[in-house]
Amino acid sequence: MAANRRPTLADVAREVGVSAKTVSRVLNEDGPASARTREQVLAAVAKLGFQPNLMARNIRVGGPDTTIGLVIPDLGNPFFGAVARSIEDTVRDRGLTLLMGSSADDPDRERALTDKFLARRISILMVVPSVGADHSHLKTHRAAGLPVVFLDRPGAGLSTDSVVSSNRDGAHQGVAHLIAHGHRRIGFIGDLPTKLYTRRERLAGYRAALQEAGLPYDRSLVANAHDQQGASAATAQLLGLADPPTALFAGNNIVALGIVTELARSKRKDVAVVAFDDVELAEALEPALTVVAQDAEEIGRAAATTALARLDGDRSRARTVTVPTRLIVRGSGERPAPVLQEA
Amino acid sequence: MAANRRPTLADVAREVGVSAKTVSRVLNEDGPASARTREQVLAAVAKLGFQPNLMARNIRVGGPDTTIGLVIPDLGNPFFGAVARSIEDTVRDRGLTLLMGSSADDPDRERALTDKFLARRISILMVVPSVGADHSHLKTHRAAGLPVVFLDRPGAGLSTDSVVSSNRDGAHQGVAHLIAHGHRRIGFIGDLPTKLYTRRERLAGYRAALQEAGLPYDRSLVANAHDQQGASAATAQLLGLADPPTALFAGNNIVALGIVTELARSKRKDVAVVAFDDVELAEALEPALTVVAQDAEEIGRAAATTALARLDGDRSRARTVTVPTRLIVRGSGERPAPVLQEA
DNA sequence: GTGAAAGCGCTAACAA
DNA sequence: TTGTTAGCGCTTTCAC
């Protein structure tokens, strides 16, 4: 009922009749301890339900807290969930746990989160940088030995390790796939804000593929959307053009959901689709959705591995790991383009 | 390069020529401080890049760390991601951040995580309990004032607040939907281990719906699966029976993915499906997938609200919040049952 | 094999 | 308005 004080090392020591240091020794398997003392201590610990205060320990030892601060745009996005899982799997046996928060791609929220994490003396900081966020304030911490890794996008104002997907090549490959199947008017629906690194890179890949095939770049075929509803609307808008696209390229998983949903709603089976980033049930759609899949697991692993190496003293230059994407052909890109109708 | 020591309060104080306490006052907007001192302190803080050590502060203040420890089965499962997001949204303005870890439904991993969290003196503990885990060791902490909330399933060995979905009623409703559309042989594919609370409840709902309709309970129509592949295999197995089901009920989102994928692969359009838990793209399938949707947002919010109330001194009896599920009819349950062929 | 004292970075409680 | 002292729970250092 009442908030009983939690037992401390001293309480355990008093219970046994030894000094605090002795208890500490037993628990940390530091220095020597007679078998008898050890037993008594362990018994008292169990009896009192003592659990050492990690914060107090860290304060004294001076080392960082055994946590990784991880800032992602949205805890509910399965892609970032998969990345987080992979990071956790990689660092588990080093005893690190995840301190997580979502920024909603807002630089202020990102900053608030990182500041909180830093105040908690995390061992590693991993951030999916928000558009417009500046990271020069992290320089001090880097200098103090804190490994910093940017995920999914490079950070601004700070040269540091980052792990990204092969956005440009992946988009290029996806669009080339559509072109190879006869499409000549291909729409691109990408994330807002337009300045977002991944969106930019993927759009660049799209343009490169068009150019390679000698196709014109038509700005009216490029639309923006930030969420699933927006993507559905953008889909309807593009298909309503006088000279509409026969195929659509989705800039990310959320956009893909919007496109596919809208096509299903309007019963448009004649529009080819390739999506960046895999989505659940992609293979159960009709036709199954062809995607440029990101390797979330490898992204997480690469980030964790890099950070751990830094923690172990790796002082080499900052590196950017580019994790390859993989074109998974399932059918939605393969339909022959219908004959173009005139405007 | 070298790991420079991070500046402390004392460093800032020395730089300005005041006492540590004065700096502390300025930063925490505790007691008074002259405008001039305040400015000088703030300037020094900026110059040195000082960030207060939260651990040291907490240790002195004696209060808990401003974190919520959250143990879920899998960081990559979108359902739990959505719950986590909702929790975060609810506690953000209280200044709490999320310490997360996945248990993989393993009691030992769950225990290791909670112990770590407790050692860090978290403010709130939220756990999706693993099958077979005992929670009596949490009694001490509860007595010491730590709010504990079980998510998705009730915990064992400890009566405490929990937030669950209306599993039984939801399943009942979903299966009744199938029955109303003429199905009389309905398969159930549920999670392993069989003892899992949610699986048990949902199976109970399934049986109740059958009984209500005067249909026999046929054990051979109940199959187990723990992952998507397993669910696909179970689907194939059930459909290969001499007297196969004409409809399938999926016990959770992962199972739903497996069922739908397998039906698409084998081009079986004649099998009706209702799934527990919504999945992405459900409405884009053909036919669109009818689901019993859980309200992840409300689950997270209810859990967070309950825990915050406890933190604020609510000492009333432990309560179980049951969050209603919602049947979303999209079409996959509505196909008329084909005439049963003989074995 | 064990203990006493000092101190990690910070703040509560009291001065001045 | 500011400083001093003590102490949070733990570990380091050094003594016994």
XYZ file of C-alpha atoms (C1' of nucleotides) in Angstrom:
718
model
C 0.000 0.000 0.000
C 2.352 2.666 1.214
C 5.350 3.241 -1.013
C 7.918 1.215 0.911
C 11.461 2.298 0.374
C 13.315 -0.087 -1.826
C 16.125 -1.967 -0.090
C 19.645 -0.743 -0.759
C 23.018 -2.328 -0.618
C 23.388 -1.007 2.892
C 20.184 -2.710 3.962
C 21.479 -6.028 2.737
C 24.801 -5.424 4.464
C 23.090 -4.630 7.752
C 20.925 -7.736 7.463
C 23.973 -9.948 7.095
C 26.247 -8.002 9.378
C 28.915 -7.224 6.807
C 29.961 -4.059 5.016
C 28.315 -2.702 1.921
C 31.442 -3.309 -0.075
C 31.324 -7.001 0.710
C 27.826 -7.279 -0.639
C 28.919 -5.387 -3.716
C 31.793 -7.801 -4.158
C 29.572 -10.816 -3.992
C 27.033 -9.444 -6.422
C 29.540 -8.271 -8.992
C 31.840 -11.233 -8.531
C 34.510 -8.715 -7.931
C 37.268 -9.513 -5.363
C 37.232 -12.571 -3.093
C 34.536 -13.645 -0.678
C 34.264 -16.637 1.596
C 31.700 -19.222 0.615
C 29.824 -18.583 3.821
C 29.602 -14.840 3.329
C 28.492 -15.299 -0.234
C 25.665 -17.565 0.800
C 24.492 -15.272 3.546
C 24.556 -12.314 1.233
C 22.656 -14.104 -1.490
C 20.089 -15.223 1.049
C 19.600 -11.701 2.330
C 19.311 -10.372 -1.210
C 16.565 -12.854 -1.938
C 14.846 -12.223 1.357
C 14.759 -8.462 0.977
C 14.100 -8.588 -2.744
C 17.063 -6.361 -3.307
C 17.824 -5.207 -6.824
C 20.875 -3.047 -7.360
C 20.237 0.456 -8.588
C 21.817 0.600 -12.001
C 21.728 4.365 -12.118
C 23.740 4.648 -8.949
C 26.206 2.139 -10.275
C 26.649 3.922 -13.559
C 27.126 7.216 -11.844
C 29.956 5.884 -9.801
C 31.600 3.857 -12.536
C 31.339 6.776 -14.923
C 30.590 4.618 -17.922
C 27.601 5.182 -20.152
C 24.245 3.631 -19.533
C 23.783 0.300 -21.286
C 21.113 1.589 -23.626
C 20.839 2.515 -27.264
C 18.837 5.603 -28.018
C 16.796 5.048 -31.158
C 14.753 7.775 -32.813
C 12.475 6.712 -35.659
C 9.718 8.588 -37.450
C 6.909 6.316 -36.359
C 6.775 3.403 -33.938
C 3.825 2.033 -35.881
C 5.562 1.759 -39.241
C 6.412 -1.917 -39.802
C 9.565 -1.076 -41.717
C 11.112 0.725 -38.779
C 9.783 -1.923 -36.455
C 11.695 -4.508 -38.439
C 14.828 -2.385 -38.291
C 14.461 -2.004 -34.525
C 14.034 -5.740 -34.095
C 17.193 -6.395 -36.028
C 19.148 -3.866 -33.986
C 17.924 -5.461 -30.795
C 18.870 -8.922 -31.994
C 22.359 -7.740 -32.834
C 23.104 -5.980 -29.553
C 21.316 -8.272 -27.126
C 24.333 -10.278 -26.060
C 26.217 -7.082 -25.378
C 23.585 -6.339 -22.788
C 22.207 -3.260 -24.481
C 18.542 -2.337 -24.451
C 16.548 0.011 -26.628
C 15.347 3.425 -25.587
C 12.921 4.365 -28.349
C 10.894 7.326 -29.429
C 9.139 8.539 -32.528
C 9.822 11.930 -34.008
C 6.909 12.121 -36.455
C 9.592 13.580 -38.736
C 9.481 16.751 -36.697
C 12.950 18.241 -36.057
C 11.877 19.656 -32.701
C 10.563 16.364 -31.445
C 13.675 14.672 -32.749
C 15.824 17.131 -30.853
C 13.817 16.762 -27.674
C 14.204 13.005 -27.845
C 17.908 12.990 -28.542
C 18.494 15.481 -25.744
C 16.646 13.274 -23.328
C 18.562 10.262 -24.476
C 21.864 12.054 -24.173
C 21.024 13.237 -20.685
C 20.539 9.611 -19.828
C 24.067 8.878 -21.039
C 23.137 6.293 -23.624
C 25.921 4.166 -25.096
C 24.891 4.615 -28.706
C 22.648 7.009 -30.567
C 20.788 5.983 -33.709
C 18.574 8.422 -35.521
C 16.410 8.436 -38.600
C 16.970 12.137 -39.241
C 13.976 14.364 -39.819
C 13.924 16.752 -42.722
C 15.322 20.092 -41.635
C 16.967 18.786 -38.496
C 20.505 19.921 -37.833
C 22.870 17.636 -36.012
C 25.899 19.779 -35.328
C 25.069 19.746 -31.628
C 26.055 16.104 -31.620
C 29.669 16.911 -32.377
C 30.538 17.307 -28.713
C 29.107 13.937 -27.868
C 30.849 12.258 -30.726
C 34.072 13.779 -29.493
C 33.291 12.376 -26.057
C 33.159 8.936 -27.604
C 29.477 8.467 -28.308
C 28.849 6.413 -31.453
C 26.238 8.087 -33.628
C 24.623 6.329 -36.585
C 22.098 7.765 -38.988
C 19.565 5.320 -40.315
C 17.728 5.330 -43.609
C 18.959 8.823 -44.446
C 22.199 10.748 -43.952
C 22.190 13.422 -41.256
C 22.879 17.120 -41.675
C 25.666 19.158 -40.144
C 27.652 16.184 -38.991
C 29.697 13.666 -40.867
C 29.088 10.341 -39.241
C 28.303 6.733 -39.927
C 25.091 6.078 -41.753
C 23.233 3.134 -43.187
C 20.922 3.612 -46.128
C 19.205 1.530 -48.768
C 20.279 1.709 -52.380
C 17.392 4.058 -53.016
C 18.418 5.379 -56.367
C 19.459 2.091 -57.884
C 16.436 0.351 -56.457
C 14.005 2.863 -57.901
C 15.869 2.753 -61.183
C 15.521 -0.977 -61.328
C 11.849 -0.902 -60.420
C 11.008 1.675 -63.061
C 13.158 -0.095 -65.622
C 11.089 -3.180 -64.940
C 7.947 -1.271 -65.882
C 9.586 0.124 -68.982
C 10.711 -3.327 -70.019
C 7.113 -4.373 -69.936
C 6.088 -1.735 -72.392
C 5.052 1.146 -70.186
C 5.919 4.582 -71.449
C 3.867 6.791 -69.194
C 4.809 5.990 -65.624
C 3.608 7.970 -62.636
C 5.657 8.531 -59.484
C 3.981 9.075 -56.141
C 6.406 10.049 -53.424
C 6.486 11.142 -49.840
C 6.127 14.655 -48.574
C 8.125 16.681 -47.761
C 9.685 16.820 -51.173
C 13.102 17.462 -49.645
C 13.211 14.119 -47.943
C 16.409 12.304 -48.838
C 14.823 8.978 -49.676
C 12.173 10.603 -51.819
C 14.808 12.605 -53.677
C 16.979 9.601 -54.326
C 14.115 7.465 -55.455
C 12.851 10.167 -57.765
C 16.355 10.460 -59.179
C 16.327 6.734 -59.870
C 12.987 7.099 -61.587
C 14.303 9.887 -63.799
C 17.454 7.972 -64.587
C 15.443 4.991 -65.739
C 13.280 7.157 -67.963
C 16.277 8.859 -69.453
C 18.039 5.605 -70.076
C 15.026 4.482 -72.076
C 14.791 7.762 -73.933
C 11.475 8.598 -72.309
C 10.570 12.185 -71.457
C 10.273 13.329 -67.851
C 6.780 14.685 -67.408
C 6.327 16.650 -64.198
C 2.594 16.190 -64.279
C 3.142 12.496 -63.650
C 4.867 13.166 -60.325
C 2.622 13.512 -57.272
C 3.135 13.919 -53.548
C 1.507 12.192 -50.617
C 2.375 11.769 -47.006
C -0.077 9.168 -45.861
C -2.217 6.386 -47.233
C -5.237 8.601 -47.889
C -3.087 11.154 -49.648
C -1.614 8.446 -51.828
C -5.071 7.205 -52.779
C -6.053 10.724 -53.721
C -2.890 11.199 -55.732
C -3.580 7.958 -57.544
C -7.054 9.082 -58.498
C -5.693 12.414 -59.593
C -3.012 10.933 -61.836
C -5.424 8.473 -63.404
C -7.796 11.310 -64.081
C -5.316 13.150 -66.256
C -6.088 13.694 -69.904
C -3.138 11.539 -70.821
C -2.943 9.267 -67.779
C -0.091 6.961 -66.775
C -0.379 3.256 -67.496
C 1.854 2.396 -64.570
C 2.634 3.792 -61.137
C 5.746 3.684 -59.034
C 5.181 3.969 -55.283
C 7.887 5.862 -53.414
C 7.422 3.965 -50.149
C 5.353 1.375 -48.326
C 2.683 3.764 -47.094
C 2.183 5.202 -50.556
C 1.994 1.679 -51.928
C -0.880 0.884 -49.593
C -2.728 3.958 -50.798
C -2.199 3.190 -54.466
C -3.196 -0.432 -54.217
C -6.241 0.387 -52.139
C -7.413 3.019 -54.586
C -6.896 0.752 -57.591
C -8.894 -1.968 -55.872
C -11.637 0.473 -54.956
C -11.956 1.771 -58.503
C -11.492 -1.681 -60.001
C -8.617 -0.534 -62.153
C -6.849 -3.724 -63.067
C -5.167 -2.183 -66.052
C -2.671 -0.118 -64.117
C 0.732 -1.610 -63.435
C 2.356 -0.956 -60.067
C 5.800 -1.341 -58.608
C 6.401 -0.274 -55.018
C 9.499 0.703 -53.127
C 9.578 -1.275 -49.900
C 7.811 -4.542 -49.390
C 4.385 -4.730 -47.813
C 2.513 -7.537 -46.154
C 0.221 -9.564 -48.371
C 1.953 -8.236 -51.469
C 1.915 -11.727 -52.929
C -1.750 -12.298 -52.193
C -2.941 -9.376 -54.294
C -4.198 -9.772 -57.817
C -1.952 -9.392 -59.473
C 0.665 -9.913 -56.793
C 2.565 -6.725 -56.112
C 6.028 -6.343 -57.569
C 8.277 -4.475 -55.160
C 11.742 -3.121 -54.631
C 12.269 -4.584 -51.182
C 14.455 -2.978 -48.572
C 16.423 -5.262 -46.327
C 15.316 -3.995 -42.927
C 17.122 -6.770 -41.145
C 20.429 -5.997 -42.795
C 19.988 -2.271 -42.229
C 19.516 -2.851 -38.524
C 22.386 -5.268 -38.322
C 24.765 -3.019 -40.223
C 23.894 -0.065 -38.017
C 24.359 -2.054 -34.837
C 27.592 -3.641 -36.004
C 29.057 -0.299 -36.960
C 28.080 1.284 -33.668
C 29.502 -1.598 -31.648
C 32.766 -1.345 -33.538
C 32.952 2.336 -32.622
C 32.226 1.467 -29.042
C 35.137 -0.930 -29.191
C 37.449 1.834 -30.242
C 37.200 1.873 -34.020
C 38.378 5.396 -34.916
C 38.398 5.062 -38.683
C 36.643 7.557 -40.918
C 32.883 7.808 -40.956
C 31.402 5.408 -43.457
C 28.131 5.097 -45.268
C 26.864 1.572 -45.676
C 24.530 1.136 -48.601
C 22.327 -1.898 -48.186
C 21.191 -3.306 -51.532
C 17.527 -3.464 -52.372
C 16.065 -6.400 -54.204
C 13.517 -6.370 -57.011
C 10.881 -8.960 -56.233
C 8.874 -9.610 -59.364
C 5.415 -10.819 -58.513
C 3.334 -9.764 -61.465
C 1.921 -6.304 -60.968
C 4.542 -4.730 -63.203
C 4.190 -7.176 -66.029
C 0.899 -6.450 -67.626
C 1.266 -5.288 -71.187
C 0.602 -1.584 -71.468
C -2.769 -0.886 -72.973
C -2.723 1.065 -76.194
C -2.510 4.748 -75.388
C -5.718 6.584 -76.002
C -5.500 10.143 -77.241
C -6.341 13.128 -75.086
C 39.542 11.842 -30.928
C 40.312 11.056 -27.322
C 37.282 10.508 -25.117
C 37.073 13.954 -23.510
C 35.398 13.988 -20.175
C 31.926 15.419 -20.377
C 31.492 18.720 -18.564
C 29.729 18.590 -15.201
C 27.810 21.098 -13.158
C 30.997 21.904 -11.320
C 32.742 22.719 -14.579
C 30.036 25.166 -15.499
C 30.124 26.660 -12.023
C 33.876 27.132 -12.211
C 33.632 28.722 -15.626
C 31.167 31.312 -14.349
C 32.618 31.691 -10.906
C 29.549 30.651 -8.963
C 28.634 27.593 -6.938
C 27.308 24.386 -8.399
C 24.015 24.892 -6.645
C 23.504 28.193 -8.420
C 23.928 26.549 -11.782
C 21.520 23.856 -10.712
C 19.016 26.523 -9.689
C 19.195 28.267 -13.015
C 18.833 25.092 -15.021
C 15.938 23.706 -13.033
C 14.248 27.055 -12.526
C 14.353 26.224 -8.909
C 14.920 29.118 -6.419
C 15.776 32.662 -7.469
C 18.688 33.835 -9.596
C 19.696 37.272 -10.764
C 19.223 38.003 -14.413
C 22.950 38.501 -14.824
C 23.882 35.199 -13.215
C 21.296 33.392 -15.228
C 22.704 34.741 -18.456
C 26.273 33.930 -17.553
C 25.309 30.419 -16.568
C 23.348 29.823 -19.738
C 26.238 31.153 -21.784
C 28.683 28.845 -20.039
C 26.345 25.895 -20.502
C 26.174 26.588 -24.215
C 29.911 27.163 -24.473
C 30.860 23.951 -22.735
C 28.044 21.966 -24.275
C 26.952 20.904 -20.842
C 24.074 18.503 -20.496
C 22.962 17.522 -17.017
C 23.388 13.909 -16.071
C 19.883 12.640 -15.536
C 21.038 9.534 -13.745
C 22.857 11.551 -11.135
C 19.825 13.738 -10.711
C 17.486 10.828 -10.276
C 19.750 9.214 -7.780
C 19.728 12.293 -5.617
C 16.069 13.091 -5.996
C 15.186 9.505 -5.254
C 12.340 9.456 -7.712
C 12.037 6.857 -10.452
C 13.567 7.299 -13.851
C 11.201 8.963 -16.305
C 10.861 5.893 -18.485
C 8.252 3.265 -19.163
C 9.543 -0.245 -19.503
C 7.639 -2.035 -22.256
C 8.065 -5.720 -23.024
C 6.361 -7.002 -26.146
C 6.706 -10.314 -27.968
C 8.102 -8.860 -31.167
C 9.222 -5.381 -32.100
C 8.464 -6.172 -35.718
C 4.793 -7.035 -35.245
C 2.741 -4.080 -36.490
C 0.025 -4.653 -33.911
C 2.388 -4.151 -31.010
C 4.034 -1.303 -32.859
C 0.678 0.431 -33.020
C 0.117 -0.188 -29.326
C 3.534 1.232 -28.508
C 2.863 4.311 -30.587
C -0.365 4.931 -28.762
C 1.306 4.539 -25.376
C 3.982 6.989 -26.398
C 1.428 9.501 -27.607
C -0.420 9.285 -24.335
C 2.555 9.732 -22.027
C 4.618 12.185 -24.044
C 3.497 15.317 -22.255
C 4.290 13.687 -18.951
C 7.863 13.517 -20.125
C 8.074 9.750 -20.173
C 10.031 7.814 -22.768
C 9.873 4.206 -23.816
C 12.383 1.557 -22.883
C 11.483 -1.363 -25.126
C 12.445 -4.936 -25.630
C 11.052 -8.032 -27.259
C 10.621 -11.270 -25.383
C 9.934 -13.575 -28.330
C 7.345 -15.007 -25.948
C 10.121 -16.587 -23.962
C 9.614 -16.341 -20.176
C 13.354 -16.177 -19.547
C 13.883 -13.326 -21.936
C 10.881 -11.590 -20.500
C 12.319 -11.932 -17.027
C 15.732 -10.711 -18.099
C 14.178 -7.646 -19.669
C 11.957 -6.759 -16.746
C 14.846 -7.201 -14.333
C 16.954 -4.837 -16.363
C 14.160 -2.352 -16.526
C 13.539 -2.565 -12.816
C 17.206 -2.082 -12.069
C 16.953 1.119 -14.031
C 14.113 2.258 -11.762
C 11.529 2.775 -14.458
C 8.363 4.678 -13.572
C 5.956 2.197 -15.101
C 6.183 -1.399 -16.264
C 4.068 -2.720 -19.097
C 4.332 -6.313 -20.194
C 2.730 -8.560 -22.742
C 3.166 -11.668 -20.637
C 4.738 -14.741 -22.170
C 3.132 -18.102 -21.759
C 4.511 -19.783 -18.688
C 5.974 -16.662 -17.166
C 5.345 -16.081 -13.499
C 5.057 -12.562 -12.190
C 4.981 -12.944 -8.458
C 8.427 -11.379 -8.225
C 6.800 -8.110 -9.207
C 4.839 -7.950 -5.986
C 7.645 -6.187 -4.151
C 7.856 -3.524 -6.792
C 4.162 -3.008 -6.893
C 4.251 -2.569 -3.137
C 6.992 -0.002 -3.609
C 4.626 1.967 -5.785
C 5.514 0.797 -9.275
C 2.505 0.690 -11.587
C 2.394 -2.587 -13.501
C 0.077 -3.155 -16.440
C -0.332 -6.325 -18.439
C -1.117 -5.857 -22.082
C -3.054 -8.099 -24.424
C -3.147 -10.903 -21.882
C -3.523 -11.149 -18.115
C -0.399 -11.977 -16.137
C 0.159 -14.942 -13.842
C 0.853 -14.914 -10.124
C -0.035 -11.281 -9.664
C -3.339 -9.528 -9.675
C -2.800 -6.249 -11.406
C -4.218 -3.932 -14.006
C -4.535 -5.343 -17.465
C -5.869 -4.291 -20.811
C -7.138 -6.883 -23.240
C -9.264 -7.071 -26.353
C -12.692 -8.644 -26.273
C -11.171 -11.794 -27.685
C -13.980 -14.182 -27.019
C -16.794 -11.936 -28.159
C -14.818 -10.808 -31.170
C -14.124 -14.332 -32.319
C -17.722 -15.276 -31.647
C -18.910 -12.432 -33.800
C -16.516 -13.254 -36.615
C -17.473 -16.906 -36.712
C -21.170 -16.048 -36.439
C -20.692 -13.899 -39.507
C -19.439 -16.914 -41.409
C -22.287 -19.046 -40.141
C -24.807 -16.404 -41.156
C -23.478 -16.695 -44.668
C -24.198 -20.371 -44.820
C -20.938 -21.922 -43.718
C -21.234 -25.027 -41.624
C -17.716 -26.378 -41.693
C -15.433 -23.673 -40.403
C -11.752 -24.172 -39.685
C -9.856 -22.415 -36.900
C -6.146 -21.744 -37.208
C -4.646 -20.383 -34.026
C -1.337 -19.479 -32.500
C 1.037 -21.814 -30.747
C 1.477 -22.413 -27.882
C -1.996 -23.700 -27.373
C -2.026 -22.354 -23.834
C -1.769 -18.770 -24.973
C -4.532 -16.708 -23.417
C -5.629 -14.964 -26.578
C -5.715 -18.183 -28.518
C -7.754 -19.865 -25.823
C -10.253 -17.045 -25.638
C -10.628 -16.822 -29.363
C -11.086 -20.536 -29.667
C -13.726 -20.326 -26.959
C -15.527 -17.666 -28.984
C -15.332 -19.903 -32.032
C -16.838 -22.807 -30.120
C -19.540 -20.633 -28.623
C -20.597 -19.443 -32.058
C -20.754 -23.008 -33.352
C -22.774 -24.141 -30.399
C -25.136 -21.235 -30.698
C -25.850 -22.302 -34.241
C -26.200 -25.922 -33.299
C -23.099 -26.888 -35.237
C -20.810 -29.650 -34.014
C -17.309 -28.897 -32.779
C -14.923 -30.897 -34.923
C -11.407 -31.061 -33.524
C -9.982 -31.962 -36.889
C -10.902 -28.486 -38.098
C -8.691 -26.814 -35.498
C -5.045 -26.329 -36.427
C -2.040 -24.651 -34.864
C 0.550 -22.350 -36.345
C 3.035 -19.936 -34.930
C 4.234 -18.086 -37.976
C 3.126 -17.229 -41.467
C 4.648 -20.317 -43.045
C 3.056 -22.523 -40.459
C -0.308 -20.948 -41.109
C 0.045 -21.541 -44.830
C 0.858 -25.157 -44.172
C -2.075 -25.503 -41.785
C -4.342 -24.018 -44.420
C -3.224 -26.518 -46.999
C -3.634 -29.307 -44.501
C -7.188 -28.353 -43.553
C -8.218 -27.931 -47.169
C -6.786 -31.326 -47.949
C -9.094 -33.070 -45.484
C -11.601 -35.557 -46.765
C -14.395 -33.296 -45.608
C -12.695 -29.905 -45.790
C -13.892 -26.628 -44.307
C -15.588 -24.075 -46.554
C -14.448 -21.212 -44.372
C -11.462 -20.399 -42.187
C -11.135 -18.259 -39.107
C -7.652 -16.821 -38.495
C -6.672 -16.527 -34.853
C -4.378 -13.554 -35.329
C -2.782 -11.247 -37.886
C 0.204 -13.438 -38.624
C -1.987 -16.467 -39.205
C -4.208 -14.352 -41.440
C -1.243 -13.526 -43.644
C -0.421 -17.187 -43.968
C -3.963 -18.212 -44.821
C -4.513 -15.502 -47.375
C -1.164 -16.111 -48.993
C -1.803 -19.830 -49.279
C -5.289 -19.337 -50.720
C -3.871 -16.938 -53.309
C -1.089 -19.358 -54.156
C -3.465 -22.250 -54.670
C -6.076 -20.055 -56.372
C -8.757 -21.103 -53.957
C -11.367 -18.384 -54.265
C -14.088 -20.579 -52.843
C -12.883 -20.447 -49.259
C -14.315 -17.793 -46.982
C -12.014 -16.132 -44.466
C -12.453 -13.973 -41.416
C -9.384 -12.878 -39.495
C -8.855 -11.719 -35.963
C -6.840 -8.505 -36.061
C -6.729 -6.200 -39.019
C -3.951 -6.388 -41.571
C -2.666 -3.922 -44.101
C -4.188 -4.136 -47.564
C -7.093 -6.168 -46.255
C -9.435 -4.087 -48.337
C -7.391 -4.453 -51.491
C -7.648 -8.220 -51.580
C -10.165 -10.045 -53.713
C -12.458 -10.457 -52.056
C -11.525 -7.853 -49.467
C -10.729 -9.459 -46.137
C -13.355 -9.350 -43.417
C -11.731 -8.934 -40.035
C -12.381 -8.633 -36.342
C -10.228 -5.581 -35.764
C -8.484 -4.891 -32.491
C -8.244 -1.310 -31.422
C -4.511 -1.022 -30.870
C -4.734 2.691 -30.288
C -7.310 2.330 -27.560
C -5.413 -0.528 -25.959
C -2.303 1.617 -25.717
C -4.206 4.607 -24.461
C -6.107 2.630 -21.833
C -2.905 1.050 -20.567
C -1.127 4.375 -20.365
C -4.043 6.143 -18.735
C -4.401 3.444 -16.109
C -0.704 3.481 -15.325
C -0.595 7.261 -15.055
C -3.538 7.213 -12.669
C -1.643 4.738 -10.479
C 1.387 6.975 -10.629
C -0.822 9.790 -9.413
C -1.828 7.796 -6.402
C -4.849 5.806 -7.502
C -4.958 2.915 -5.027
C -8.216 1.343 -6.105
C -8.469 -2.347 -6.875
C -6.755 -3.792 -9.907
C -8.971 -3.575 -12.940
C -9.122 -5.300 -16.284
C -10.057 -3.063 -19.168
C -11.615 -4.914 -22.067
C -11.300 -2.996 -25.291
C -14.045 -3.884 -27.773
C -13.156 -5.370 -31.125
C -15.001 -4.387 -34.230
C -16.211 -6.616 -37.041
C -15.249 -4.992 -40.324
C -17.191 -6.680 -43.100
C -15.350 -6.408 -46.364
C -16.527 -9.389 -48.325
C -14.347 -12.410 -47.668
C -16.854 -13.912 -45.289
C -19.841 -13.472 -47.495
C -19.447 -15.882 -50.286
C -22.130 -18.502 -50.338
C -20.800 -21.785 -49.193
C -20.258 -24.133 -52.092
C -22.181 -27.359 -52.006
C -20.239 -29.849 -49.976
C -18.614 -32.473 -52.071
C -18.364 -35.939 -50.693
C -15.096 -37.500 -49.644
C 38.963 -12.092 3.080
C 37.025 -7.754 4.684
C 36.115 -2.836 5.921
C 36.506 2.459 6.044
C 36.684 6.428 3.652
C 36.157 9.068 -0.351
C 33.784 10.381 -4.297
C 30.777 9.843 -8.976
C 27.218 14.282 -10.434
C 23.724 16.084 -8.649
C 20.188 18.407 -5.282
C 17.809 19.071 -0.312
C 18.280 21.580 3.583
C 20.047 24.857 5.721
C 22.732 28.859 6.329
C 24.527 33.630 5.157
C 20.392 36.240 -4.217
C 23.948 32.912 -3.300
C 26.977 29.380 -0.976
C 27.954 25.227 2.202
C 27.298 20.873 3.784
C 25.580 16.534 3.485
C 24.041 12.634 1.207
C 21.354 9.733 -2.769
C 23.349 4.235 -3.789
C 26.923 2.600 -5.416
C 32.142 1.456 -6.350
C 37.116 2.705 -6.059
C 41.155 2.893 -3.292
C 43.642 1.548 0.132
C 44.201 -0.183 4.477
C 43.863 -4.097 7.643
